[in-house]
Short mmCIF file of C-alpha atoms and ligand atoms in Angstrom, two decimals:
data_model
loop_
_atom_site.label_atom_id
_atom_site.label_comp_id
_atom_site.label_asym_id
_atom_site.label_seq_id
_atom_site.Cartn_x
_atom_site.Cartn_y
_atom_site.Cartn_z
CA VAL A 1000 49.03 105.78 96.92
CA SER A 1001 45.25 105.80 96.89
CA THR A 1002 43.29 107.44 99.69
CA ALA A 1003 39.69 107.14 100.85
CA ARG A 1004 39.04 110.57 99.35
CA GLU A 1005 39.93 109.56 95.78
CA PRO A 1006 36.61 107.81 94.99
CA GLN A 1007 34.81 110.83 96.40
CA ALA A 1008 36.83 113.23 94.24
CA ALA A 1009 36.10 111.08 91.17
CA ALA A 1010 32.38 111.07 91.99
CA LEU A 1011 32.35 114.85 92.38
CA ALA A 1012 34.02 115.21 88.99
CA GLU A 1013 31.33 112.98 87.46
CA LEU A 1014 28.62 115.03 89.15
CA ARG A 1015 30.00 118.19 87.56
CA THR A 1016 30.26 116.63 84.10
CA HIS A 1017 27.15 114.45 83.91
CA GLY A 1018 24.86 116.05 86.51
CA PHE A 1019 24.75 112.87 88.62
CA CYS A 1020 27.03 110.27 90.16
CA VAL A 1021 26.76 107.23 92.39
CA VAL A 1022 28.90 106.66 95.47
CA PRO A 1023 28.95 103.02 96.69
CA ASN A 1024 29.13 101.89 100.34
CA VAL A 1025 28.24 105.24 101.87
CA VAL A 1026 25.85 103.92 104.53
CA PRO A 1027 27.66 101.40 106.80
CA SER A 1028 26.35 97.89 106.08
CA ALA A 1029 25.51 97.33 109.78
CA HIS A 1030 23.02 100.23 109.58
CA LEU A 1031 21.12 98.92 106.54
CA ALA A 1032 18.84 96.41 108.29
CA PRO A 1033 17.76 98.93 111.00
CA ILE A 1034 17.14 101.59 108.32
CA SER A 1035 15.13 99.12 106.22
CA ALA A 1036 12.99 98.15 109.25
CA ALA A 1037 12.49 101.82 110.22
CA TYR A 1038 11.42 102.56 106.61
CA ASP A 1039 8.76 99.83 106.67
CA ARG A 1040 7.51 100.94 110.11
CA ALA A 1041 7.29 104.57 108.98
CA PHE A 1042 5.24 103.61 105.91
CA VAL A 1043 2.88 101.49 108.02
CA GLU A 1044 2.43 104.31 110.56
CA GLY A 1045 2.29 107.13 107.97
CA ALA A 1046 -1.03 108.62 106.89
CA PRO A 1047 -2.23 111.09 104.27
CA PRO A 1048 -1.36 113.82 103.43
CA ASP A 1049 2.26 112.82 104.19
CA LEU A 1050 1.71 109.35 102.70
CA ARG A 1051 0.75 109.60 99.04
CA THR A 1052 0.36 107.31 96.08
CA SER A 1053 1.27 108.87 92.72
CA SER A 1054 -1.51 109.50 90.20
CA SER A 1055 0.01 106.78 87.99
CA GLY A 1056 -0.25 104.36 90.93
CA GLY A 1057 3.41 103.46 90.34
CA ASP A 1058 4.94 104.75 93.55
CA ARG A 1059 4.14 105.55 97.13
CA ARG A 1060 5.87 108.39 98.96
CA LEU A 1061 6.17 109.33 102.61
CA PHE A 1062 7.20 112.93 103.29
CA HIS A 1063 9.01 114.47 106.28
CA LEU A 1064 11.16 111.55 107.44
CA VAL A 1065 13.23 113.65 109.85
CA ASP A 1066 10.78 113.13 112.70
CA ARG A 1067 9.91 109.52 112.05
CA ALA A 1068 12.93 107.53 113.31
CA PRO A 1069 16.45 108.20 114.64
CA GLU A 1070 17.73 105.66 112.07
CA PHE A 1071 17.17 108.36 109.43
CA ASP A 1072 19.31 111.00 111.19
CA GLU A 1073 22.58 110.06 109.48
CA LEU A 1074 21.04 110.02 106.00
CA TYR A 1075 20.96 113.78 105.52
CA MET A 1076 24.44 114.20 107.06
CA LEU A 1077 26.41 111.90 104.72
CA GLU A 1078 29.92 113.19 104.20
CA PRO A 1079 30.20 112.79 100.40
CA VAL A 1080 26.80 114.41 99.88
CA LEU A 1081 27.63 117.37 102.15
CA ALA A 1082 30.95 117.76 100.32
CA ALA A 1083 29.03 117.93 97.03
CA CYS A 1084 26.75 120.59 98.55
CA VAL A 1085 29.70 122.74 99.57
CA GLU A 1086 31.15 122.45 96.10
CA SER A 1087 27.96 123.12 94.16
CA ILE A 1088 25.86 125.38 96.40
CA GLY A 1089 28.61 126.78 98.62
CA PRO A 1090 28.87 126.63 102.43
CA GLN A 1091 25.45 128.28 102.94
CA PHE A 1092 22.99 125.45 102.27
CA LYS A 1093 20.16 123.68 104.12
CA LEU A 1094 18.03 120.55 103.81
CA SER A 1095 14.83 121.22 101.87
CA SER A 1096 13.18 117.78 101.96
CA LEU A 1097 13.65 114.21 103.18
CA GLY A 1098 11.25 111.45 102.16
CA GLY A 1099 10.87 107.82 101.23
CA ARG A 1100 9.77 106.51 97.85
CA THR A 1101 8.71 102.98 97.08
CA VAL A 1102 8.46 102.12 93.39
CA LEU A 1103 5.81 99.42 93.35
CA PRO A 1104 6.03 96.15 91.43
CA GLY A 1105 4.55 96.64 87.97
CA ALA A 1106 5.16 100.42 87.94
CA ALA A 1107 5.59 101.99 84.52
CA LYS A 1108 8.62 104.24 83.99
CA GLN A 1109 8.23 107.73 85.45
CA PRO A 1110 8.34 110.59 82.93
CA LEU A 1111 11.67 112.42 82.88
CA HIS A 1112 11.49 115.64 84.86
CA VAL A 1113 13.52 118.14 86.87
CA ASP A 1114 13.12 119.05 90.55
CA VAL A 1115 13.84 122.78 90.22
CA ARG A 1116 13.82 125.54 87.62
CA PRO A 1117 16.58 128.12 87.21
CA ASP A 1118 14.21 130.96 88.13
CA GLN A 1119 13.40 129.48 91.57
CA ASP A 1120 15.21 130.55 94.75
CA ALA A 1121 15.86 126.84 95.44
CA TRP A 1122 18.36 126.80 92.53
CA PRO A 1123 20.87 125.19 92.55
CA LEU A 1124 19.24 122.17 94.17
CA LEU A 1125 21.41 119.19 95.01
CA ALA A 1126 19.52 115.94 95.60
CA PHE A 1127 20.44 112.48 96.81
CA ILE A 1128 18.88 109.03 96.77
CA VAL A 1129 19.95 106.41 99.33
CA MET A 1130 19.33 102.92 97.99
CA VAL A 1131 17.47 100.98 100.70
CA ASP A 1132 17.07 98.08 98.26
CA GLU A 1133 19.48 97.22 95.49
CA PHE A 1134 18.75 99.32 92.38
CA ARG A 1135 18.66 97.00 89.37
CA ALA A 1136 17.80 97.33 85.70
CA ASP A 1137 14.52 95.46 86.32
CA ASN A 1138 13.24 96.99 89.56
CA GLY A 1139 12.95 100.71 88.89
CA ALA A 1140 16.52 102.04 89.12
CA THR A 1141 16.58 105.81 88.61
CA ARG A 1142 17.47 106.90 85.09
CA PHE A 1143 19.25 110.14 84.13
CA VAL A 1144 20.14 111.94 80.92
CA ARG A 1145 23.87 112.63 81.05
CA GLY A 1146 24.77 116.32 80.87
CA SER A 1147 21.13 117.45 80.79
CA HIS A 1148 21.73 119.78 83.77
CA ARG A 1149 23.48 122.02 81.27
CA ALA A 1150 20.30 122.28 79.19
CA GLU A 1151 18.50 124.11 82.01
CA THR A 1152 19.21 127.82 81.77
CA ARG A 1153 17.40 130.99 82.80
CA GLU A 1154 17.16 132.02 79.15
CA GLY A 1155 15.90 128.62 78.04
CA ALA A 1156 13.48 128.04 80.96
CA ARG A 1157 10.78 125.60 79.85
CA GLU A 1158 7.08 125.54 80.51
CA GLY A 1159 5.94 122.59 82.58
CA ASN A 1160 8.11 119.92 84.07
CA HIS A 1161 8.28 117.02 81.64
CA ARG A 1162 11.41 116.63 79.57
CA PRO A 1163 11.83 114.85 76.22
CA ASP A 1164 12.30 111.10 76.62
CA ASP A 1165 14.11 109.60 73.66
CA ASP A 1166 15.67 106.66 75.49
CA SER A 1167 18.98 108.47 75.97
CA ALA A 1168 18.62 108.12 79.76
CA VAL A 1169 20.92 105.66 81.55
CA GLN A 1170 19.96 103.63 84.60
CA VAL A 1171 21.95 103.97 87.80
CA CYS A 1172 22.25 100.63 89.59
CA GLY A 1173 23.91 99.85 92.90
CA GLU A 1174 23.94 97.88 96.13
CA PRO A 1175 21.91 98.94 99.19
CA GLY A 1176 23.76 101.71 101.00
CA SER A 1177 24.93 103.33 97.75
CA VAL A 1178 23.97 106.95 97.25
CA ILE A 1179 23.09 108.75 94.03
CA VAL A 1180 23.96 112.45 94.11
CA TYR A 1181 22.48 114.65 91.38
CA PHE A 1182 21.54 118.16 90.46
CA GLY A 1183 17.77 118.65 90.55
CA SER A 1184 18.17 120.18 87.10
CA THR A 1185 19.34 116.87 85.59
CA TRP A 1186 16.53 115.13 83.70
CA HIS A 1187 15.60 112.02 85.63
CA GLY A 1188 12.87 109.60 86.71
CA TYR A 1189 12.57 106.04 87.91
CA SER A 1190 12.44 103.24 85.36
CA ALA A 1191 9.77 100.55 85.14
CA ASN A 1192 9.65 98.05 87.97
CA ARG A 1193 9.26 94.74 86.15
CA SER A 1194 10.16 92.73 89.25
CA SER A 1195 7.78 91.35 91.86
CA GLU A 1196 9.37 93.34 94.72
CA PRO A 1197 9.07 96.99 95.75
CA ARG A 1198 12.13 99.23 95.26
CA ARG A 1199 12.64 101.41 98.36
CA ALA A 1200 14.73 104.56 98.58
CA ILE A 1201 15.21 107.54 100.88
CA GLN A 1202 15.78 110.80 99.13
CA GLY A 1203 16.36 114.40 100.01
CA ALA A 1204 17.45 117.73 98.60
CA TYR A 1205 19.58 120.67 99.69
CA ILE A 1206 19.13 124.25 98.53
CA PRO A 1207 20.76 127.62 99.21
CA ARG A 1208 20.13 128.75 102.81
CA GLY A 1209 18.16 131.78 101.65
CA GLY A 1210 15.86 129.71 99.39
CA THR A 1211 12.34 128.46 100.10
CA ALA A 1212 12.56 124.92 101.52
CA ALA A 1213 9.91 122.31 100.76
CA VAL A 1214 9.62 121.77 104.52
CA ASP A 1215 9.94 124.28 107.36
CA TRP A 1216 11.79 121.97 109.74
CA ALA A 1217 11.52 124.41 112.64
CA ALA A 1218 7.73 124.06 112.42
CA ARG A 1219 7.65 120.39 111.43
CA THR A 1220 10.07 118.74 113.88
CA ASN A 1221 8.93 117.72 117.36
CA PRO A 1222 10.90 118.49 120.55
CA ALA A 1223 12.10 114.86 120.92
CA THR A 1224 13.74 115.03 117.51
CA ARG A 1225 15.24 118.44 118.11
CA ASN A 1226 16.73 117.33 121.44
CA ARG A 1227 18.63 114.45 119.93
CA LEU A 1228 20.04 116.38 116.94
CA SER A 1229 23.69 117.35 116.81
CA PRO A 1230 24.55 121.04 116.36
CA ALA A 1231 25.65 120.19 112.81
CA ALA A 1232 22.29 118.55 112.03
CA ARG A 1233 20.38 121.48 113.55
CA HIS A 1234 22.40 123.76 111.29
CA VAL A 1235 21.66 121.70 108.15
CA LEU A 1236 17.94 121.69 109.03
CA ALA A 1237 18.05 125.42 109.84
CA VAL A 1238 15.84 124.79 112.90
CA ASP A 1239 17.39 127.59 114.96
CA CYS A 1240 16.91 130.47 112.55
O1 AKG B 1733 12.90 107.44 93.03
C1 AKG B 1733 13.44 107.62 91.94
O2 AKG B 1733 14.09 106.75 91.37
C2 AKG B 1733 13.28 108.95 91.22
C3 AKG B 1733 13.12 110.08 92.16
C4 AKG B 1733 12.66 111.32 91.49
O3 AKG B 1733 12.30 111.34 90.38
C5 AKG B 1733 12.65 112.58 92.20
O4 AKG B 1733 12.98 112.61 93.36
O5 AKG B 1733 12.34 113.62 91.61
#
């Protein structure tokens, strides 16, 4: 007898082994169009310094999505991602960042990198990427080096953030509403966008509760946002402490 939890258990096992996994159909399909529209609105309304184009010109990012639309509220409370947090960080975790990233048509592949080093208090960092658009081989799907999270150790801490890129990375493709879950220590980066369309994604990261978050949500969220948040969401954002 198969249960709804079996795919989740399989994904968690993959996360442990490879450092990343993809869980399909996490965001209900009826929510995808409103999320997509809210994403485009937020990017139109966003302004520097929260709206930034990478130095390569390949991608545009919008930081601090928590305040920008209620459509984003569910995206940092996704059950399979929170289950992965409990397993990898433990029950004491919080959201460190939530942002959007558009990989622009014509973008070159992003160098492989990690999002955290073992000597930082944000270790272990568990990240997720919600596919707003389909991730395909030709439009900038994120690539990962399997098992590379094991290469990151306190003893072997590297200088700088770029990791060797010998084409051993694999692309992670999926339908809109799929979610990639990965350790920030797994070598990763987006691939080239050879299509004529942007590739949109919403991504975030969780860290131990005692670690230094990328965003102080207590300072960054406005009262309207805080009033609509559930107690569970307030806890994950650590806005009350
Ligand atoms: O958007 C992507 O595909 C890659 C994201 C990434 O590299 C990161 O969040 O560090």
